[in-house]
Short mmCIF file of C-alpha atoms in Angstrom, two decimals:
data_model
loop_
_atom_site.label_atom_id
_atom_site.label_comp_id
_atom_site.label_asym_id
_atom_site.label_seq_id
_atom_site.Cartn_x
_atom_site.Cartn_y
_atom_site.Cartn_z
CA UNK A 9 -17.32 8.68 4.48
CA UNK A 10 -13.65 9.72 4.75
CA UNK A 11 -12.28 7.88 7.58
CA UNK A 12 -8.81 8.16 9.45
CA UNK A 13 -7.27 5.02 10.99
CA UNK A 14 -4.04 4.59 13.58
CA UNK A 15 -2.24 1.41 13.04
CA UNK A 16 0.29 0.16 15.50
CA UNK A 17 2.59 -2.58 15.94
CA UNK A 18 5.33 -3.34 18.62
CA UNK A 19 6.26 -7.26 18.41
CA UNK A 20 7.22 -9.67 15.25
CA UNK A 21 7.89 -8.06 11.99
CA UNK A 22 6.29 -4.74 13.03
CA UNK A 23 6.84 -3.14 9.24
CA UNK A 24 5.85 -6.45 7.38
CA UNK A 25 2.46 -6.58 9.42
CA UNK A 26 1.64 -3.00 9.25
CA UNK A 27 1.92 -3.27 5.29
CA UNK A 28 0.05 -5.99 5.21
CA UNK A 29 -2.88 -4.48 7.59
CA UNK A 30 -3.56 -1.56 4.83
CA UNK A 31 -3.03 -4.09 1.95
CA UNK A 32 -6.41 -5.44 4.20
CA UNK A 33 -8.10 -2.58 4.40
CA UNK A 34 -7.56 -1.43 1.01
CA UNK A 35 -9.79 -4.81 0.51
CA UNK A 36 -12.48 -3.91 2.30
CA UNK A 37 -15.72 -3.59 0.52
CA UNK A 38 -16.98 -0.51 -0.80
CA UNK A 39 -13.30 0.78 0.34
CA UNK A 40 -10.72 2.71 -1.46
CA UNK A 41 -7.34 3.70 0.24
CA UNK A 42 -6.72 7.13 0.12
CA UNK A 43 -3.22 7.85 1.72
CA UNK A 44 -0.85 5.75 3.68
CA UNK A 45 1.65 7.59 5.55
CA UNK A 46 5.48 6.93 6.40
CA UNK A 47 6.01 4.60 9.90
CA UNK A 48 7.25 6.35 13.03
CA UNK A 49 9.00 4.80 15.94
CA UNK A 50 7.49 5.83 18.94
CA UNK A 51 7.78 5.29 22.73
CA UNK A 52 4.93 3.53 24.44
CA UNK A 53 1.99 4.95 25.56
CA UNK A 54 -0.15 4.47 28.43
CA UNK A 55 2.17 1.41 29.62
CA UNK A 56 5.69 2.12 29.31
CA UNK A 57 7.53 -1.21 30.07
CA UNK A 58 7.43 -3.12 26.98
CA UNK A 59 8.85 -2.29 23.42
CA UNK A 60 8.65 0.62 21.09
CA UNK A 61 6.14 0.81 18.48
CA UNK A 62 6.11 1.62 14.83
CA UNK A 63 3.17 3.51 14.11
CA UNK A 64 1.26 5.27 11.28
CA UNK A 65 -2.01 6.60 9.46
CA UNK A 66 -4.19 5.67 6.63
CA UNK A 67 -7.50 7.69 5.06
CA UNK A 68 -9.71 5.56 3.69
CA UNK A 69 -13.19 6.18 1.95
CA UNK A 70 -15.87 3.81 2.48
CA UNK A 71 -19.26 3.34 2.28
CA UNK A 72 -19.28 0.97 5.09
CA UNK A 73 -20.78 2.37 8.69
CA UNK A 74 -18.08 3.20 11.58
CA UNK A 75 -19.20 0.36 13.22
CA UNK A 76 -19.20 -2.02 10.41
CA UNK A 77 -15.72 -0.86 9.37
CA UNK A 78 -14.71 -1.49 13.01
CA UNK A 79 -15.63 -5.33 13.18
CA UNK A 80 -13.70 -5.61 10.01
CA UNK A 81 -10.79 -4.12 11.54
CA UNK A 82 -11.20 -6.48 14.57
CA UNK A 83 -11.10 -9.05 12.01
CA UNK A 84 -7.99 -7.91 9.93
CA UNK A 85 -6.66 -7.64 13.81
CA UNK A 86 -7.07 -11.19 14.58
CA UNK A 87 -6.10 -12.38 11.38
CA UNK A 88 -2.49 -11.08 11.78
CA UNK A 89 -2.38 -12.24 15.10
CA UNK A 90 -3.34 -9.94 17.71
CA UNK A 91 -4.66 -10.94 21.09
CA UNK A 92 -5.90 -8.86 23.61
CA UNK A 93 -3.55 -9.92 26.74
CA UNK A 94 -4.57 -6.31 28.31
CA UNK A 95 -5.10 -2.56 27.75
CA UNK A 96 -2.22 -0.89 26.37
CA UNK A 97 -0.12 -3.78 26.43
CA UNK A 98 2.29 -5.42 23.66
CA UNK A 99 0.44 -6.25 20.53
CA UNK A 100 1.10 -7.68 17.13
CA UNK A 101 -1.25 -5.34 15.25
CA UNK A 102 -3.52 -2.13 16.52
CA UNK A 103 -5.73 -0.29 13.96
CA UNK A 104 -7.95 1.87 15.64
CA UNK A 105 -11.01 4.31 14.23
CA UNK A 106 -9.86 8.12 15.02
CA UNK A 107 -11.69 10.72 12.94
CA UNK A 108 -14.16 10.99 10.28
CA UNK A 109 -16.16 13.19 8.05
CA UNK A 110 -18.66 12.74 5.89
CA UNK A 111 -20.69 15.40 3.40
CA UNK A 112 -22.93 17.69 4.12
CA UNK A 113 -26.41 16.18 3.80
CA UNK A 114 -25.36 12.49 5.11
CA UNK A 115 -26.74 11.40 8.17
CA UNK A 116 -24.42 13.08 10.55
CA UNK A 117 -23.93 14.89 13.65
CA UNK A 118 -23.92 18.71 12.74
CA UNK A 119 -20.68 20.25 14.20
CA UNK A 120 -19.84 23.58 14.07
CA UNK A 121 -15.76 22.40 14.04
CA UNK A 122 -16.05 20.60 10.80
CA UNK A 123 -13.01 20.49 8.81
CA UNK A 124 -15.01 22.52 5.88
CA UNK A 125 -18.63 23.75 4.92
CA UNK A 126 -19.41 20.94 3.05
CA UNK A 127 -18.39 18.53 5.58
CA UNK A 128 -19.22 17.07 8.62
CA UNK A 129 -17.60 15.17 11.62
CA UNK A 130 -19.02 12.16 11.89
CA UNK A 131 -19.41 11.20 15.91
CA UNK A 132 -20.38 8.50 17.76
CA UNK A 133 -20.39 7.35 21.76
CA UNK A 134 -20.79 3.91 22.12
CA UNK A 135 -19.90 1.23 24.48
CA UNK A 136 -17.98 0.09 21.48
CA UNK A 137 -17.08 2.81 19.65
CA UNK A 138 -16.18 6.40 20.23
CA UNK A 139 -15.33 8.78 17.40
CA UNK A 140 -13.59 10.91 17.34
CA UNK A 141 -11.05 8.72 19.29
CA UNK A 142 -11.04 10.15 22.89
CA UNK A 143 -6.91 10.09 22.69
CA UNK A 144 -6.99 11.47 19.29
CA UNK A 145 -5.51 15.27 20.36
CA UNK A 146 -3.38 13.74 22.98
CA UNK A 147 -1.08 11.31 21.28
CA UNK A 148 1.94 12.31 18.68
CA UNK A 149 2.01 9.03 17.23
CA UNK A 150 -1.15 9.51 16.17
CA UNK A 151 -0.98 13.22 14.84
CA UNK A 152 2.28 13.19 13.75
CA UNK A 153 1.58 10.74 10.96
CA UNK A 154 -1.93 12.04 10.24
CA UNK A 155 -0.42 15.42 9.71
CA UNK A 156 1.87 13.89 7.34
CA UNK A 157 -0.71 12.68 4.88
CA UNK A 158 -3.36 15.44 5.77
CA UNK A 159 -1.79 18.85 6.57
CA UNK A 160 -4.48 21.17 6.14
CA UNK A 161 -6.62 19.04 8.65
CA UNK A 162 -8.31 21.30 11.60
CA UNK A 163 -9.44 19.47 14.91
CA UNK A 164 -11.69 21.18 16.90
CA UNK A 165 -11.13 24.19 15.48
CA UNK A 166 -7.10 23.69 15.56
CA UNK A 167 -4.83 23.40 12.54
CA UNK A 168 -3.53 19.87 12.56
CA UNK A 169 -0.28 21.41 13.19
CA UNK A 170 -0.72 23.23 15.98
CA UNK A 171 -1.81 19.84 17.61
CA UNK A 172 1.58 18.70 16.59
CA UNK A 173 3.53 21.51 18.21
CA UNK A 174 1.77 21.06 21.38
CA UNK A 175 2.37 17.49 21.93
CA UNK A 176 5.99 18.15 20.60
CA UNK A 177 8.65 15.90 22.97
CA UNK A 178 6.35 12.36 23.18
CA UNK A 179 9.48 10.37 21.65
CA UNK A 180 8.11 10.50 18.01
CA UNK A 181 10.04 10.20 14.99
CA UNK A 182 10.19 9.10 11.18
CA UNK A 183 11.33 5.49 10.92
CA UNK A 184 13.66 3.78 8.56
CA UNK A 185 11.14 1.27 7.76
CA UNK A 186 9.79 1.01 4.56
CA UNK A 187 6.47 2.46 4.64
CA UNK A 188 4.45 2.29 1.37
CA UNK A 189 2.78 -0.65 1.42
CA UNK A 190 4.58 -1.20 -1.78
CA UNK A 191 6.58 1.30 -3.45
CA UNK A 192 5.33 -0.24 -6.85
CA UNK A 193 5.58 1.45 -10.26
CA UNK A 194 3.19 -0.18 -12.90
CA UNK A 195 5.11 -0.31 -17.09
CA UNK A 196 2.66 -1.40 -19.68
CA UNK A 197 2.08 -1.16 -23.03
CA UNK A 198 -2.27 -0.69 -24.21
CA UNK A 199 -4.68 -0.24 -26.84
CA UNK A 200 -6.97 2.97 -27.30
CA UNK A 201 -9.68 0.65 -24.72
CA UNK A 202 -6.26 -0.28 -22.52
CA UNK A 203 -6.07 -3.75 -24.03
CA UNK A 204 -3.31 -5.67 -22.71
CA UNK A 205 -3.34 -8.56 -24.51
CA UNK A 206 -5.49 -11.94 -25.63
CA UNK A 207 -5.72 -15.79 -25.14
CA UNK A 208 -2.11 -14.97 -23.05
CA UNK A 209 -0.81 -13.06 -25.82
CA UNK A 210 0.75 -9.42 -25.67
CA UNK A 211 -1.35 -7.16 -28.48
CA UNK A 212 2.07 -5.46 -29.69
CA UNK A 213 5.53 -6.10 -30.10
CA UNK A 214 6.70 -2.64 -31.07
CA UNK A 215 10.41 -2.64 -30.92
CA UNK A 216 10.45 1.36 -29.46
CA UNK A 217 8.64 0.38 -26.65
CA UNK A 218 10.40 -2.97 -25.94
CA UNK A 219 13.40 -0.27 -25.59
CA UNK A 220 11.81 1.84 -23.08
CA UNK A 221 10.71 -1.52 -21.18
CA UNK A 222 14.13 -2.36 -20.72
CA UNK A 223 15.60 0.84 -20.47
CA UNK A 224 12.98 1.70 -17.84
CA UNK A 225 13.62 -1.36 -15.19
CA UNK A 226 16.92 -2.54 -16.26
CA UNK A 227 18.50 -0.09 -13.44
CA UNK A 228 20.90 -1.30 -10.67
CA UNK A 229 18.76 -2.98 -8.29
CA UNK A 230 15.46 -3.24 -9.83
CA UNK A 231 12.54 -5.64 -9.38
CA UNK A 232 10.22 -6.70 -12.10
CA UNK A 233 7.19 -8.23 -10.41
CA UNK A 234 4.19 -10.48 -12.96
CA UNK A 235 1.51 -13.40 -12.69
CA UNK A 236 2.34 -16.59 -13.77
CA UNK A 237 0.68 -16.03 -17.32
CA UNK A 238 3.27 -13.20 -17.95
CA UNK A 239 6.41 -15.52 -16.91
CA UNK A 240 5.14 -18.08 -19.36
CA UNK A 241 4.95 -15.33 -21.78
CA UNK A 242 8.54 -14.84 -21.37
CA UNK A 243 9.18 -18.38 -22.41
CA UNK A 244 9.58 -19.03 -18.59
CA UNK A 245 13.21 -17.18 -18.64
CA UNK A 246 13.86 -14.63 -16.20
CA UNK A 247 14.74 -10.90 -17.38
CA UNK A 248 18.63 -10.20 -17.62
CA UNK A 249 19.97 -7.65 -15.20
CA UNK A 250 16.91 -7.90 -13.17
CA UNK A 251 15.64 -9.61 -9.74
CA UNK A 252 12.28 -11.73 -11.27
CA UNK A 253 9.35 -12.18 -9.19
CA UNK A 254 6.65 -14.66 -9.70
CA UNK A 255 3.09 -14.38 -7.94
CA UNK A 256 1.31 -18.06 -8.30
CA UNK A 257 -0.18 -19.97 -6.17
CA UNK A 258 1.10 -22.86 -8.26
CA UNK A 259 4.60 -22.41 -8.21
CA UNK A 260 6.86 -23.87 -5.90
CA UNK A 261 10.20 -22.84 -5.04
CA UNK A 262 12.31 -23.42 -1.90
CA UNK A 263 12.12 -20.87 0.80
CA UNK A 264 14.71 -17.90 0.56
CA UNK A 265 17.55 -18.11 3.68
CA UNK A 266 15.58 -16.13 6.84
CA UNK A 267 12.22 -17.13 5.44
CA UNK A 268 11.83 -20.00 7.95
CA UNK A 269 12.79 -17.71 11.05
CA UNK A 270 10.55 -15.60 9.31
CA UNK A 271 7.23 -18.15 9.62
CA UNK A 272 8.66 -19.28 12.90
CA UNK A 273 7.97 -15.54 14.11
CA UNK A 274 4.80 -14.98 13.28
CA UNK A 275 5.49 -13.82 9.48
CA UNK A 276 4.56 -14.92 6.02
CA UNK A 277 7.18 -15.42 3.31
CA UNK A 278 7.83 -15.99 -0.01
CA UNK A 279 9.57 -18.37 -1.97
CA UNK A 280 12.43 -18.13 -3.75
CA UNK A 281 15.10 -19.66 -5.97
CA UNK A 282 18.43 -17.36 -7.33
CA UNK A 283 19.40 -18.46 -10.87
CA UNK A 284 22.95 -17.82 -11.80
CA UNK A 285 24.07 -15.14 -13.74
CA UNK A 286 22.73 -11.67 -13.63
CA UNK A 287 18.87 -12.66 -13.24
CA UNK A 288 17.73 -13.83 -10.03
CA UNK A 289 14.39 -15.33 -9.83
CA UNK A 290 11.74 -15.36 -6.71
CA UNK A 291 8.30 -16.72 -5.91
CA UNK A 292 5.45 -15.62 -4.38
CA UNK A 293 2.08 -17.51 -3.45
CA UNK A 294 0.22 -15.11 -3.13
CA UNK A 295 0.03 -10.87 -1.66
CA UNK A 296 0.45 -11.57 1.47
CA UNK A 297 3.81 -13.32 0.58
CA UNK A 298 4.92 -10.99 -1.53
CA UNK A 299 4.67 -8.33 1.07
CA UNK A 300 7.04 -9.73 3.08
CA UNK A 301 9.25 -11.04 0.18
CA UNK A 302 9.66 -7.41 -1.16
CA UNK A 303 10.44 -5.64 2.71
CA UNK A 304 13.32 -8.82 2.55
CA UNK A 305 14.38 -7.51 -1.06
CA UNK A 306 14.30 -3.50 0.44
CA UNK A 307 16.59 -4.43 3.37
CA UNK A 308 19.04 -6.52 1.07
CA UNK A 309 19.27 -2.76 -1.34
CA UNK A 310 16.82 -0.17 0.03
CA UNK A 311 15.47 2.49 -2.60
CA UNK A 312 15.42 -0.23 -5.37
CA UNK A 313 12.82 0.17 -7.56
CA UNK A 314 9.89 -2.45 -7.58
CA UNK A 315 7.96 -2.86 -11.63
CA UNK A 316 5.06 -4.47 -11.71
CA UNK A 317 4.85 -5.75 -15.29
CA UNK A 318 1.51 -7.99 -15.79
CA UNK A 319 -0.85 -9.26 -15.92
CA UNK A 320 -4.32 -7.76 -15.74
CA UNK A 321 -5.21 -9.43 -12.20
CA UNK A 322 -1.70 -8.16 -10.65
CA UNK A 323 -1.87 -4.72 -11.94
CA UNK A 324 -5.90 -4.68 -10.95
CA UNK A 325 -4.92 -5.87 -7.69
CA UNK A 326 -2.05 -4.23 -6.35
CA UNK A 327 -3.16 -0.67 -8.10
CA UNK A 328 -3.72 0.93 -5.03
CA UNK A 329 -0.11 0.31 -3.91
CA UNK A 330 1.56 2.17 -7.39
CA UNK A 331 2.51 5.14 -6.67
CA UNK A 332 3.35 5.69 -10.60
CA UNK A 333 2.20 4.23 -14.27
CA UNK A 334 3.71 4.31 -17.28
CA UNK A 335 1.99 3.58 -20.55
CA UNK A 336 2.92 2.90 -23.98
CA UNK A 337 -0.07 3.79 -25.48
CA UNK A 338 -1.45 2.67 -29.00
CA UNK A 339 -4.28 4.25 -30.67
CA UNK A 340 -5.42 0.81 -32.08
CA UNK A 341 -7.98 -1.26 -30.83
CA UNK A 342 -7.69 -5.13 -31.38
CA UNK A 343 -9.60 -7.74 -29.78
CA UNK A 344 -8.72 -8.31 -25.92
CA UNK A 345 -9.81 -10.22 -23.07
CA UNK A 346 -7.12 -8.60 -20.77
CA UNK A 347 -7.40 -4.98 -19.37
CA UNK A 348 -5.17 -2.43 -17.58
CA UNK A 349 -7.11 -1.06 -14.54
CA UNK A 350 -9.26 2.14 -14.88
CA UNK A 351 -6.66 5.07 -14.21
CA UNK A 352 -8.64 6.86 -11.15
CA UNK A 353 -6.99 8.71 -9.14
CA UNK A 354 -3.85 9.43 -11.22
CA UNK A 355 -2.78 12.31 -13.23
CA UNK A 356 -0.77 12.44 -16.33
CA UNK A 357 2.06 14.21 -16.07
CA UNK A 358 4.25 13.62 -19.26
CA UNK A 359 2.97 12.66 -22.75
CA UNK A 360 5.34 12.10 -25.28
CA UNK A 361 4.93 10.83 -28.92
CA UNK A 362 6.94 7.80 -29.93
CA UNK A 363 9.21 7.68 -33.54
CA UNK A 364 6.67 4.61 -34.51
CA UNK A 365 3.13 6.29 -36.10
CA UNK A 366 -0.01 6.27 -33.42
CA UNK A 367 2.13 5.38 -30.49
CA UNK A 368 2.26 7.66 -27.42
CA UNK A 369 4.30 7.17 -24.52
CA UNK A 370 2.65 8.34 -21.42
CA UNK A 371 3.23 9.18 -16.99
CA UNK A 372 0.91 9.14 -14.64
CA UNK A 373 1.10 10.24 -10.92
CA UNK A 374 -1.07 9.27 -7.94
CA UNK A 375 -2.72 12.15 -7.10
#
């Protein structure tokens, strides 16, 4: 099932938590995200007296049923802090079902408006659950985003668009925000079986790609972003020229100035520690510190770029939030007990051979 979700947040650290809610369900079982789209400021509906929102969309395919994918989304709800004061009211964090479709030959409701031959809309009227959402063709800040990351969509028999233009004037437009739920771009270098490395070793020190490493995230502003094995592998010294970020759960590290306001309002944070010089080095205990850590590091320089460098668990983990890969790759296979991620859902883009014999350097997109 392809499923599209609203999210919605209008108190605390609307941007952090939204990130954080797709980081979630991303998680969910038997779950891949599909898109995310940018955040949009928006007036409130429904009951006007209370703050603006910052909304967006997210596709998702699951093989979870609506209504199982709903009391997980309850659950991701409470878990950032939202309580149900009263309808329409002032919330931490909204995420609500609003259209689905399934293949052909799925259990399904047969609908003659389906986006395509070989799909259906999947419906349902429930006390609990309605799909599609009863609001869904009535509220910009919930087609304005979903048009974003699904143009062609039709609703009942409508272009997506035409949706748009008719609720045109609800107060809707593109926030500042950062959006992604992390702009990450993922730098490696892998065997023919992408090998990364073994007993908390690298498999190659080739000097050409060393060269690109650097070349690639030593620019103004950037963030390099590994697990604790990789900082050990760097002898425990921070990268030159670069902003270092450590995710462990071990580490310990006072908290960065604003992270205690941060926790006070509702937030989780990251810790921190600058080192003089030209490196700086940060910590992180885990994703959901981290997610706040890097919106902190966006509004210090936004369009920075964020590398995710190793190791296997971080790039595994945070794969469906890079938006890019490159790979040095080596046609070599030596023993490894550390992988780079399957590549689904990305496209290579650029291959290009290295000087050094049976080395490749390599781009991949998210498709």
């Amino acid at each position: 099932m392809n499923i599209r979700l609203s999210i919605g947040a209008n108190l605390g650290r609307r941007a952090a938590t939204l990130r954080e809610a797709i980081r979630r369900l991303a998680g969910l079982p038997g779950t891949r995200l599909l898109a995310a789209s940018s955040f949009y400021e928006t007036a409130p509906w429904g009951k006007t007296d209370q703050p603006p929102f910052l909304n967006g969309a997210v596709e998702l395919e699951t093989a979870l049923a609506p209504e199982t994918l709903l009391h997980e989304t309850q659950a991701i709800e409470q878990a950032l802090g939202r309580v149900r004061h009263e309808h329409w009211g002032a919330r931490t964090i909204d995420i609500d079902l609003v259209y689905a479709t399934e293949e052909d030959g799925v259990a399904a409701a047969a609908d003659a408006n389906g986006t395509n031959e070989a799909t259906r809309i999947v419906r349902r009227n429930t006390p609990e659950l309605r799909l599609p959402h009863p609001y869904l063709l009535e509220r910009a800040f919930v087609l304005e985003p979903l048009h974003e990351i699904e143009p062609g969509l039709i609703l009942e028999g409508r272009p997506i668009a035409s949706w748009c233009e008719k609720n045109a004037g609800q107060g809707v437009k593109k926030s500042d925000e950062l959006a992604a739920p992390w702009p990450l771009q993922s730098i490696a270098c892998v065997s023919a079986d992408r090998g990364l490395g073994k007993d908390g070793k690298l498999l190659f020190r080739i000097p050409e790609d060393m060269a690109f490493f650097k070349q690639q995230t030593k620019t103004e502003g950037s963030v390099v972003i590994m697990g604790r094995k990789t900082w050990e592998s760097l002898g425990r010294k921070p990268l030159a020229g670069r902003t270092n970020v450590v995710v462990s759960s071990s580490m310990k590290a006072p908290l960065f100035e604003g992270g205690r306001a941060a926790i006070a309002a509702g937030g989780v944070v990251g810790n921190t520690g600058r080192t003089s010089g030209t490196a700086h080095l940060e910590y992180a205990s885990n994703l959901s510190q981290l997610s706040v850590l890097l919106e902190h590091l966006h509004c210090e320089r936004p369009h920075r770029p964020f590398w995710l460098i190793g190791g296997g668990t971080l790039y595994r983990q945070l794969l469906p939030y890079t938006s890019r890969i490159f790979l040095t790759e080596v046609a070599a296979t030596p023993p490894a007990d550390t992988f780079f991620p399957p590549l689904d859902g990305f496209a290579c883009i650029k291959k290009s051979p290295a000087k050094t014999p049976g080395v490749m350097f390599a781009e991949y997109l998210r498709k």
